[in-house]
XYZ file of C-alpha atoms in Angstrom:
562
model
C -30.180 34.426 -13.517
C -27.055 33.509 -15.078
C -26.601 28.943 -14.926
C -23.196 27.738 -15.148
C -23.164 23.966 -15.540
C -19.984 21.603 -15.858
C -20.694 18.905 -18.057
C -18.350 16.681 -20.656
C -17.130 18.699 -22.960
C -19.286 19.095 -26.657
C -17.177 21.264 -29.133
C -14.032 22.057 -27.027
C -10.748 20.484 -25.891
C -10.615 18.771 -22.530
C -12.763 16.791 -20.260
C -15.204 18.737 -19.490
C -16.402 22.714 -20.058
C -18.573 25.215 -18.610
C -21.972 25.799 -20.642
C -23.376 28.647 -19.722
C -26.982 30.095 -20.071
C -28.489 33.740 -19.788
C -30.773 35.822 -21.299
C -29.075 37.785 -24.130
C -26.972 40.970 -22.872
C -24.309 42.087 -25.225
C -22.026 42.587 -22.378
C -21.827 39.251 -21.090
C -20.877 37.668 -24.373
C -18.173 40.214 -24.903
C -16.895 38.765 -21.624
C -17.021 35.462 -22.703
C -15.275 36.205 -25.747
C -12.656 37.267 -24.100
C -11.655 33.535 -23.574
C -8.861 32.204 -25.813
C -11.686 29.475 -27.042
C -15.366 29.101 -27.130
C -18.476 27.696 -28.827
C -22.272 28.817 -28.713
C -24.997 26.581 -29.672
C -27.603 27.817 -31.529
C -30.247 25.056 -30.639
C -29.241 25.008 -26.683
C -28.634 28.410 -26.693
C -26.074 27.372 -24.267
C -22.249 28.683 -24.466
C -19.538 26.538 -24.314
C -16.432 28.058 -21.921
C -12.613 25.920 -21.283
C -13.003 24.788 -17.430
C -10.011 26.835 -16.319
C -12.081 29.968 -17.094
C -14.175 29.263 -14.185
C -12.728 31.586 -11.352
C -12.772 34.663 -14.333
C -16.209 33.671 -14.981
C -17.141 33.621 -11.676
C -15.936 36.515 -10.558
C -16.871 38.882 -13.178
C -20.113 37.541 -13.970
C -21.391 38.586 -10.473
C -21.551 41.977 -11.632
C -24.621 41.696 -13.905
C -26.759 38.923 -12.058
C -27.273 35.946 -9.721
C -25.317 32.697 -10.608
C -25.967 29.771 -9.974
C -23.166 27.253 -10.415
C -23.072 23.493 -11.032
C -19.755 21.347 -10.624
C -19.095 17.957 -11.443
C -17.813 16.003 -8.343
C -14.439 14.570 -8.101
C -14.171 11.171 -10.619
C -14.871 8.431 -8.056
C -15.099 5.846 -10.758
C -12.282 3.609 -10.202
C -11.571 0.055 -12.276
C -12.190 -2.199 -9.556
C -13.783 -5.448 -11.849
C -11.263 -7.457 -12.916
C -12.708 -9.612 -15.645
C -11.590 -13.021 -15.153
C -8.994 -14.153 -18.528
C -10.349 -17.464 -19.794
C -7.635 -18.225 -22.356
C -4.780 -20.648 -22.212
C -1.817 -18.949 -23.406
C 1.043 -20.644 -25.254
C 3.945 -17.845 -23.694
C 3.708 -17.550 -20.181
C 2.689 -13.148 -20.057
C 4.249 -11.090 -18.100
C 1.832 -9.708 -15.179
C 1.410 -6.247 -16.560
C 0.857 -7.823 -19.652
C -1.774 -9.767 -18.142
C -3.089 -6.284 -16.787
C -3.376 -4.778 -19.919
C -5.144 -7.474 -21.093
C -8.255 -6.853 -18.508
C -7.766 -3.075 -19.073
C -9.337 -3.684 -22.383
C -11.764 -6.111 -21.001
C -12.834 -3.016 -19.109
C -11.966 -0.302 -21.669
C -13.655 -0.616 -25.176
C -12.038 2.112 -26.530
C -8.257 2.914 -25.337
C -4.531 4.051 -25.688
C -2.004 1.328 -25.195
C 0.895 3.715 -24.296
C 3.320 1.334 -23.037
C 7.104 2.327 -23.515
C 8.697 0.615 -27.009
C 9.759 -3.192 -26.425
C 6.984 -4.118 -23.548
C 5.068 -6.196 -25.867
C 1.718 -4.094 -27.022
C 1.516 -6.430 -29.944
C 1.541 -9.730 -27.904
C -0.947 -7.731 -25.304
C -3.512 -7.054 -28.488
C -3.439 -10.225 -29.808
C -4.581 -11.950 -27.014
C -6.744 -9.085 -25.733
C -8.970 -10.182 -29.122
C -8.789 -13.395 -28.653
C -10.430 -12.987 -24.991
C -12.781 -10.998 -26.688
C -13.508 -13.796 -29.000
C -14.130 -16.173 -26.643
C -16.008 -13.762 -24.118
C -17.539 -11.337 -26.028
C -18.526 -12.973 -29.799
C -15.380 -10.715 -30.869
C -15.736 -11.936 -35.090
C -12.969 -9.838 -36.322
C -9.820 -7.887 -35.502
C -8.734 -5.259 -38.002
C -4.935 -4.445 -37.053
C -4.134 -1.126 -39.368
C -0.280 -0.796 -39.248
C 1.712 2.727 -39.417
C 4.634 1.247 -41.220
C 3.404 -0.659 -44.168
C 7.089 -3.178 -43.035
C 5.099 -3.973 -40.035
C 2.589 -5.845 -41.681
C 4.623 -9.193 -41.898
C 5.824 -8.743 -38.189
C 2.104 -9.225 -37.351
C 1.273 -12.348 -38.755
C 4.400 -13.715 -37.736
C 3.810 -12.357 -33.978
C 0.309 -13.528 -34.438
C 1.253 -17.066 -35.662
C 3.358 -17.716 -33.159
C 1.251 -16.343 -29.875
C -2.289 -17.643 -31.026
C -4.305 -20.713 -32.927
C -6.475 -17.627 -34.773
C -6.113 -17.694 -38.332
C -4.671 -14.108 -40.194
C -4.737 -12.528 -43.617
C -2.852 -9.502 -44.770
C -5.978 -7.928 -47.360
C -4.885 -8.317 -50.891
C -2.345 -11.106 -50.417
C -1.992 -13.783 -52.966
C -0.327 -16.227 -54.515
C 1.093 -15.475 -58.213
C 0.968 -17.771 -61.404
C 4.857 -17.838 -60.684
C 4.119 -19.146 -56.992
C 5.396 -16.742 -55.227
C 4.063 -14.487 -52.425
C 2.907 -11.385 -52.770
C 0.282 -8.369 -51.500
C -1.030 -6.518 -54.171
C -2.750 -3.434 -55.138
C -4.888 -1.287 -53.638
C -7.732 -3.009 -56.183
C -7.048 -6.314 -55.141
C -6.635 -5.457 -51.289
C -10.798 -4.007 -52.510
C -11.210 -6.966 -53.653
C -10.365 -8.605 -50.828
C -12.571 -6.785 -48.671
C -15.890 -7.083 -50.461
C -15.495 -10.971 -50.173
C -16.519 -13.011 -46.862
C -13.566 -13.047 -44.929
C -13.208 -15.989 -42.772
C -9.930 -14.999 -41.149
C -10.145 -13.725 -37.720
C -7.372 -11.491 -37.753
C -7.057 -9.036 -41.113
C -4.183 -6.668 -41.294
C -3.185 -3.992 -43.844
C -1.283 -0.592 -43.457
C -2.098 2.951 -42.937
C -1.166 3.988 -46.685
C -4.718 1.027 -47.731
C -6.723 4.115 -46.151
C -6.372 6.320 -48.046
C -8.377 4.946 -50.724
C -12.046 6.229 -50.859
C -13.493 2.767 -51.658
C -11.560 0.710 -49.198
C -13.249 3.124 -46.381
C -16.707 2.860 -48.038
C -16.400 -1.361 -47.446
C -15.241 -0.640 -44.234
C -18.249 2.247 -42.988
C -20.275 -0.484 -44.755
C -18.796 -3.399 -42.997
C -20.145 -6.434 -44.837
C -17.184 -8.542 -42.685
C -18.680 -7.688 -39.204
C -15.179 -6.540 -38.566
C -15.527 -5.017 -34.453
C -12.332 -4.364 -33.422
C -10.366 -1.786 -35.209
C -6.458 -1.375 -33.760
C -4.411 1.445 -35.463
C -0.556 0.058 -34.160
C 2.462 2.990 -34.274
C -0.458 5.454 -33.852
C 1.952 8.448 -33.715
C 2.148 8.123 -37.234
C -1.652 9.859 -37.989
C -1.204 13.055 -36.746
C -1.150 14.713 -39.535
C -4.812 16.003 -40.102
C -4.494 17.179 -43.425
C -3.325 14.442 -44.963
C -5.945 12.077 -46.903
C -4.920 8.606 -44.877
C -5.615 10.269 -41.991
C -9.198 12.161 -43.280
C -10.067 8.578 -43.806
C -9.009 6.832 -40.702
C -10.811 9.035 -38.297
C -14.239 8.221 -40.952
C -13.846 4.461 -39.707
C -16.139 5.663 -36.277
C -18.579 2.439 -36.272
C -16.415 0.080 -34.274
C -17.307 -1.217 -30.833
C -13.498 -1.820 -29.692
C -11.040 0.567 -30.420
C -7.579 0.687 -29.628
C -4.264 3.486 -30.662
C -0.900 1.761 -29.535
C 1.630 3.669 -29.459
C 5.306 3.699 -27.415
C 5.536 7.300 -28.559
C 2.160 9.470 -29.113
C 3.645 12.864 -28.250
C 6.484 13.050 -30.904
C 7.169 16.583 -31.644
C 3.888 18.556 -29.656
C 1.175 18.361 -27.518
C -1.090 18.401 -31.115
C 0.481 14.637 -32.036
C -2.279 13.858 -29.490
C -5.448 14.769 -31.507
C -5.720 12.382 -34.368
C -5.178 9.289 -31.510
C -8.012 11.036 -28.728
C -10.147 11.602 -31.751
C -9.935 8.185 -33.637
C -10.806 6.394 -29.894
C -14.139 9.263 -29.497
C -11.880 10.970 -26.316
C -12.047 14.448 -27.999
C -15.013 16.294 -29.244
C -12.955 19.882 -30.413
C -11.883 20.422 -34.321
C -8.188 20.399 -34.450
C -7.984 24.172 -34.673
C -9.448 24.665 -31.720
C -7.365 22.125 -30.376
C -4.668 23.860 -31.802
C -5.073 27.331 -30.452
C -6.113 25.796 -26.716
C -3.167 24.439 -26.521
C -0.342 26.075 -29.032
C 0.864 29.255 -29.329
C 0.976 29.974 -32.723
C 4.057 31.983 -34.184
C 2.895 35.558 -35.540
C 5.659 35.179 -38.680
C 5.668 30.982 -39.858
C 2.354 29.774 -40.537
C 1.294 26.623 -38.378
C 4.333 27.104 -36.428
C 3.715 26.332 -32.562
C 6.368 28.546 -30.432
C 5.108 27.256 -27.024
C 2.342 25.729 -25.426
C -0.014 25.854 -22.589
C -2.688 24.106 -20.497
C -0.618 20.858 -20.735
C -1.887 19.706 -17.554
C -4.788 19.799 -18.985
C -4.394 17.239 -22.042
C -1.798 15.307 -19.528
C -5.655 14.623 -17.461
C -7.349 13.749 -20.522
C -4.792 11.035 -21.563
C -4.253 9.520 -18.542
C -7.982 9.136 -18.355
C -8.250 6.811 -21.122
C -4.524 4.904 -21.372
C -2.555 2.552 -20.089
C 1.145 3.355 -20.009
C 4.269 1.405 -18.457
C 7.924 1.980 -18.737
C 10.606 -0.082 -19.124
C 11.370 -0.242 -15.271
C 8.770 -3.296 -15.519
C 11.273 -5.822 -16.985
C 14.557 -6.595 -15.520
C 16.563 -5.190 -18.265
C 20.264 -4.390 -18.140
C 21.509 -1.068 -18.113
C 21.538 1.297 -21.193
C 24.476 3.689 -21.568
C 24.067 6.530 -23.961
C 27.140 8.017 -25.470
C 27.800 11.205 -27.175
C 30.756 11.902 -28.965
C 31.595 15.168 -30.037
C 33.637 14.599 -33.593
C 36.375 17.094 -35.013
C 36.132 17.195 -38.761
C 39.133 17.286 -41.456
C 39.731 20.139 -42.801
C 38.360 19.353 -46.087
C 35.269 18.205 -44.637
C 35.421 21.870 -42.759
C 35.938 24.049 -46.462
C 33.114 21.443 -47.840
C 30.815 22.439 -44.968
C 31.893 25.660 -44.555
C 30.800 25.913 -48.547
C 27.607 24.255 -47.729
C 26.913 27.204 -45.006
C 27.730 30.425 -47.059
C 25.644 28.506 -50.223
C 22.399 28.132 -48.107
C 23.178 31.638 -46.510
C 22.811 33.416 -49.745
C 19.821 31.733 -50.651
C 18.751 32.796 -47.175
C 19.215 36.267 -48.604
C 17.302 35.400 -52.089
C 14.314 33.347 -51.266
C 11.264 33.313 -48.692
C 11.449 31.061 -46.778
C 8.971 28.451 -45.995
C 8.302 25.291 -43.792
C 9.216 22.921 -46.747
C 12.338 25.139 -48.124
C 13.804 25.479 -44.043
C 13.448 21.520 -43.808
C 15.170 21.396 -47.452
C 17.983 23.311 -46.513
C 18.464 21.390 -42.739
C 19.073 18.602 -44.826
C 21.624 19.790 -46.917
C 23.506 20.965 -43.623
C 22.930 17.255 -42.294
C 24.403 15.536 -45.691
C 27.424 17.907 -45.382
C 28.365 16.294 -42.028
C 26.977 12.831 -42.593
C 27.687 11.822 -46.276
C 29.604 14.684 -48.360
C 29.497 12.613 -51.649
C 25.747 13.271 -51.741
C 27.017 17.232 -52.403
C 29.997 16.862 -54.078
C 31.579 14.299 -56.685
C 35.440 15.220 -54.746
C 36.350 12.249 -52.875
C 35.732 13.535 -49.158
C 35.485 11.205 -46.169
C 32.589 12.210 -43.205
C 34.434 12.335 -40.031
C 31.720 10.634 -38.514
C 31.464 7.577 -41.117
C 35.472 7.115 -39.821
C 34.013 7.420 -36.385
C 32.037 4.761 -36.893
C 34.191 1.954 -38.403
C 36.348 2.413 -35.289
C 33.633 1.810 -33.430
C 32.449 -0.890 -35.453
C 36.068 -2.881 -35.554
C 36.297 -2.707 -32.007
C 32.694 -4.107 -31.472
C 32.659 -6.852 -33.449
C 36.452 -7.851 -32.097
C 34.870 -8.051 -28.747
C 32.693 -10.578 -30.234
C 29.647 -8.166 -30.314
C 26.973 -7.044 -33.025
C 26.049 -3.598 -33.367
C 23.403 -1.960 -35.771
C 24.276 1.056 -37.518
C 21.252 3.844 -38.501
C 21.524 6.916 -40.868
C 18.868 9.020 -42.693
C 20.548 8.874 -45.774
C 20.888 6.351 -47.984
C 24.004 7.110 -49.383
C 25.785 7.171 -45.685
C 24.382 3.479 -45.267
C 25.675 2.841 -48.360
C 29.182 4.067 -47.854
C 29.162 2.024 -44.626
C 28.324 -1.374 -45.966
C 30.594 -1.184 -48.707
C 33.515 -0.426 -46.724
C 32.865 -3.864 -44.301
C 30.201 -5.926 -46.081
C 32.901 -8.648 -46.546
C 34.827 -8.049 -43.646
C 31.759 -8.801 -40.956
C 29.413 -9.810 -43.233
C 27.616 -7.124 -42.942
C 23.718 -6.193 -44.012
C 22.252 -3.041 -45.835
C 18.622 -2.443 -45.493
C 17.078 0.938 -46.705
C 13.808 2.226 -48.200
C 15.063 0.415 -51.630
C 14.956 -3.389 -50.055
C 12.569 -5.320 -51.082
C 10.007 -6.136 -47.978
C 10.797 -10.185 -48.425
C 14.466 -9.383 -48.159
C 14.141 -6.981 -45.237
C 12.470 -10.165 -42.603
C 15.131 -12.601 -44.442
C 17.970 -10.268 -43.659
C 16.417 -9.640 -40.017
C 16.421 -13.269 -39.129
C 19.739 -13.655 -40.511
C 21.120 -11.095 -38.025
C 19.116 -12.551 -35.180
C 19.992 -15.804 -35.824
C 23.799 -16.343 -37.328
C 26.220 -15.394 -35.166
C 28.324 -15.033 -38.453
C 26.556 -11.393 -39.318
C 27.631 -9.371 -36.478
C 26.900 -5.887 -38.602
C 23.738 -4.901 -39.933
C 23.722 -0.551 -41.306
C 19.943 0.557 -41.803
C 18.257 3.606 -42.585
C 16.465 4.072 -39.125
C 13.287 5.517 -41.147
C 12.952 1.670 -42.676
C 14.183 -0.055 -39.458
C 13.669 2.214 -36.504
C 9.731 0.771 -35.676
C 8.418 -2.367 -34.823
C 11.192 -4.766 -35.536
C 13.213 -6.620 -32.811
C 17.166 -6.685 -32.906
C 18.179 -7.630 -29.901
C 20.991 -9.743 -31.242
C 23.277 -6.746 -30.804
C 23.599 -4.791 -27.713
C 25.451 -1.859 -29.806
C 23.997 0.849 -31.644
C 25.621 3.947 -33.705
C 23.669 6.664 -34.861
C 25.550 8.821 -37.643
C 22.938 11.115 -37.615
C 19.249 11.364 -36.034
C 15.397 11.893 -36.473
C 14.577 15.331 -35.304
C 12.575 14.201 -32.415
C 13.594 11.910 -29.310
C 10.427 9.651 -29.681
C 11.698 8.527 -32.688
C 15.131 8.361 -31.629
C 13.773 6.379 -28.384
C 12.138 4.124 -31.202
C 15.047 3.145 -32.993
C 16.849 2.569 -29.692
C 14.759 -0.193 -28.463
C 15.140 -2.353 -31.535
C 18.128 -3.472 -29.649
C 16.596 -2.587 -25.687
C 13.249 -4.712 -25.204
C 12.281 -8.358 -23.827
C 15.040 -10.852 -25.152
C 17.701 -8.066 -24.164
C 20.734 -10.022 -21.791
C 23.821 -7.829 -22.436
C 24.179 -4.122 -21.159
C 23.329 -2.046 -23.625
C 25.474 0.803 -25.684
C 23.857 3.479 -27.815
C 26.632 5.864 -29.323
C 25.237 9.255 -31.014
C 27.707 11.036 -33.127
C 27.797 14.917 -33.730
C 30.040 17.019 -35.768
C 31.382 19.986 -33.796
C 30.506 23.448 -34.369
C 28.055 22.317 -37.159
C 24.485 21.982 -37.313
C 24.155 19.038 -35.389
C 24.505 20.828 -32.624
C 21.647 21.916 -32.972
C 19.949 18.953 -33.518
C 20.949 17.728 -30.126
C 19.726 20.683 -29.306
C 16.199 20.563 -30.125
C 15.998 16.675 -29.353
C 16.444 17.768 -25.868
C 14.303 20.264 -25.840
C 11.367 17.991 -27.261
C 12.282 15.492 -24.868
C 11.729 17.811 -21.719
C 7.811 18.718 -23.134
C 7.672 14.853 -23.615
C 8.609 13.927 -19.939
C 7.225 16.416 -18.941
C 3.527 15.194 -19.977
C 4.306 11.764 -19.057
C 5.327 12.548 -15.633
C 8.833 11.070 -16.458
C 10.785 14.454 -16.051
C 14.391 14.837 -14.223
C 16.755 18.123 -13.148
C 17.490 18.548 -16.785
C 14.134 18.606 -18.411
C 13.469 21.131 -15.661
C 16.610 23.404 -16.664
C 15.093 23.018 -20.349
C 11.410 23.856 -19.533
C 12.620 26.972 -17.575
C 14.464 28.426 -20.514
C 11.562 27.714 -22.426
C 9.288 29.369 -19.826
C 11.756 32.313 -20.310
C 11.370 32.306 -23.865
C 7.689 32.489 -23.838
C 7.546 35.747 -21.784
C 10.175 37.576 -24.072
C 7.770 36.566 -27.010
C 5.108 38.352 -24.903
């Protein structure tokens, strides 16, 4: 007799797996080898099969003995308790806010999934304090992705609750001033008796060996863990993340996120792992769900059983879009720029340059994003390549753009990845419309200063930003115009530094211009934005006619590989 039993899954990807028992016959494992994954336990001596295997199963297992098969019914479980919120809140919520707040009464360990700008921050901080006041809830550990966030939370947190804060390590120096310091002093911090409720530190705190040992150890009786701008632990390999996913003794857990598929169906893991929702090892998750490119190590080339993972998140999330809140409308612009014809010989130079090396080197995932770059700095900010004075098309572009804004009596933010584009920017109108700069070199003091300044003076109508320091977590709704002179390389984060100016406190239509260089690389880009955005929709049931046209030339793809 051959017993097939569905049960929640133990070593594999999913919801739940076929384990399978039998007396040994070399045949029948061959057969279940055959699957793309699978796990046998030694102890059970039980094998482990993906749930979409079960018709192949089924059918060809008949041929060496009796079956007997065991399915899980349909879920029936539906939330129907709605725990009854006993706190008094100082900013009337909005009533899916309110919702979210008894989804975590009901769910102790969760994805907050809600689009960018629908308040998951306000939504957590009063989810704890109901737990407070409910459940004995002693402390709140808010781990941020973006070490800027920090001071947003205790700001946000000061201003929606009476619960006392501490970022871990802050302190006063002998000079008076403010300031959060080391990762020895943030120890410090943590092996004394923290009487704040609330205790926040970033991502990058983690990856120290000690500062996880306090926390496995957990002297503080810290029970709520929240990891906010969750997207940013995907990567496995690296140490922050080894040590995040250690931190597995908390009661309440929760990943927020406005973007947790970024790039791939694998930006998934780290979150369904870190909130106990997947019991597979990322390579297995990885080769369920990728296929893996025979030439580029690690490179995925298309993927499969997304339905599948699409089940398993919806299972233990909470996500609403923007259609909740009585925005007004967002127009997106591209604009398709000609270049000079000196910025055509510099990029043209720039092309035949990285072709040759092309010809010289091997290339390699770090060497192909090197050389991206270089095509992106050649449309975007030429002086970075070459000291002859060359204007970008696209910087011109944008001045235009910028004049007529502010003329109109308008504020517009500005993003770049470089540095040196912001830079050329804001020197070329910093008097003019007292303008701001704010990239990875601002100090983190001046970065809220020069935020509130641009929310609050109608005198600084232009603020230019690298969107890797500004593109998460901060609010700018003061303008209702955004430029991008160039872009991240994946429409989450794009979508990300969009709402900075598209959330709650939004009153003016909304204009988000994206320029491109013609017949360059950017092309490209826009290119594989699109295409990322399609998978995206795609598992968030948001998908229109033009993801579809995407997803079938993908489709297409996938078969020529084959």
């Amino acid at each position: 007799m051959i017993y097939i039993e569905e049960r929640v899954t133990s070593k594999l990807p999913g919801l739940t797996s076929l384990f399978i028992k039998f007396n040994y016959d070399k045949d029948i494992i061959g057969l279940l080898k055959n699957c793309l994954v699978y796990h046998y336990d030694k102890n059970t001596k039980e094998w482990e099969i993906p749930i979409i295997y079960l018709f192949y199963i089924v059918d060809n297992l008949q041929y060496f003995d009796d079956i007997e098969v065991s399915l899980l019914e349909g879920n029936q479980e539906v939330d129907t308790y709605q725990p009854q919120l006993v706190n008094t809140y100082s900013y009337k919520p909005f009533q899916y806010q309110l919702d979210g707040i008894q989804y975590g009464l009901n769910h102790d360990k969760w994805l907050l999934l809600d689009a960018p700008g629908l308040g998951k921050t306000y939504q957590i901080i009063h989810l704890a304090e109901e737990l407070k006041i409910q459940k004995g809830l002693k402390h709140c550990l808010i781990v941020c992705g973006l070490n800027s966030l920090k001071s947003n939370w205790k700001r946000e947190i000061e201003k929606h609750s009476n619960l006392s804060c501490t970022i871990l390590g802050e302190r006063i120096t002998k000079r008076g001033n403010y300031q959060v310091g080391s990762l020895s002093d943030r120890l410090e911090h943590l092996k004394k008796d923290i009487q704040e409720f609330f205790i926040i530190t970033n991502i990058e705190t983690l990856r120290d060996d000690n500062i996880i040992k306090e926390l496995i150890e957990n002297k503080n009786n810290i029970d709520m863990i929240v990891i906010d701008e969750a997207q940013r632990i995907k990567n496995i390999t690296s140490q922050q993340t080894k040590n995040f996913l250690k931190l597995k003794n908390f009661k309440y857990k929760i990943a927020a996120t406005g973007t947790l598929i970024v790039n791939n169906p694998l930006d998934a893991y780290c979150a369904l792992k870190f909130i106990d929702n997947e019991n597979s090892n990322y390579t297995t998750f990885k080769n369920f769900y990728c296929i893996m490119s025979p030439y580029i190590r690690d490179m995925p080339i298309g993927y499969r059983h997304i339905d599948l993972i699409k089940e398993q998140i919806s299972g233990c999330s909470l996500r609403r879009d923007k259609d909740l809140l009585d925005l007004p409308p967002k127009q997106i612009i591209h604009e398709l720029i000609d270049m000079n014809q000196s910025h055509i010989d510099l990029y043209n130079a720039v092309r035949e340059g990285i072709k040759e090396e092309l010809d010289k080197i091997q290339i390699k995932n770090n060497s192909i994003r090197a050389l991206a770059t270089r095509f992106r700095q050649a449309t975007s900010c030429p002086s970075v390549l070459t000291s002859t004075p060359i204007q970008s098309n696209k910087v011109e572009r944008a001045l235009d753009l910028i004049e007529q804004i502010v003329e109109n009596g308008d504020k517009v933010v500005v993003f770049s990845s470089f540095k040196a584009a912001v830079y050329d920017i804001y020197d070329k109108v910093k008097t003019k419309y007292n303008t701001l700069a704010i990239t990875g070199d601002t100090k983190e003091e001046d970065v809220q200063s020069y935020i509130t300044s641009f929310q609050n003076n109608p005198e600084t109508k232009v603020l230019v930003a690298t969107w890797q320091k500004l593109g998460t977590g901060q609010t700018l709704t003061a303008a209702n115009y955004m430029i991008f002179i160039d872009t991240p390389y994946t429409p989450a984060e794009c979508l990300q530094a969009e709402d900075r100016i598209y959330r709650i406190g939004s009153n003016k239509k909304v204009f988000i211009y994206y320029l491109w260089c013609k017949d360059t690389f950017d092309e490209r880009i826009k290119e594989i934005i699109e295409t990322k955005s399609a998978i995206t929709n795609y598992m968030e049931d948001n998908i229109n006619e033009g993801d579809l046209e995407i997803l079938r030339r993908l489709i297409k793809a996938e078969f020529e590989q084959v």
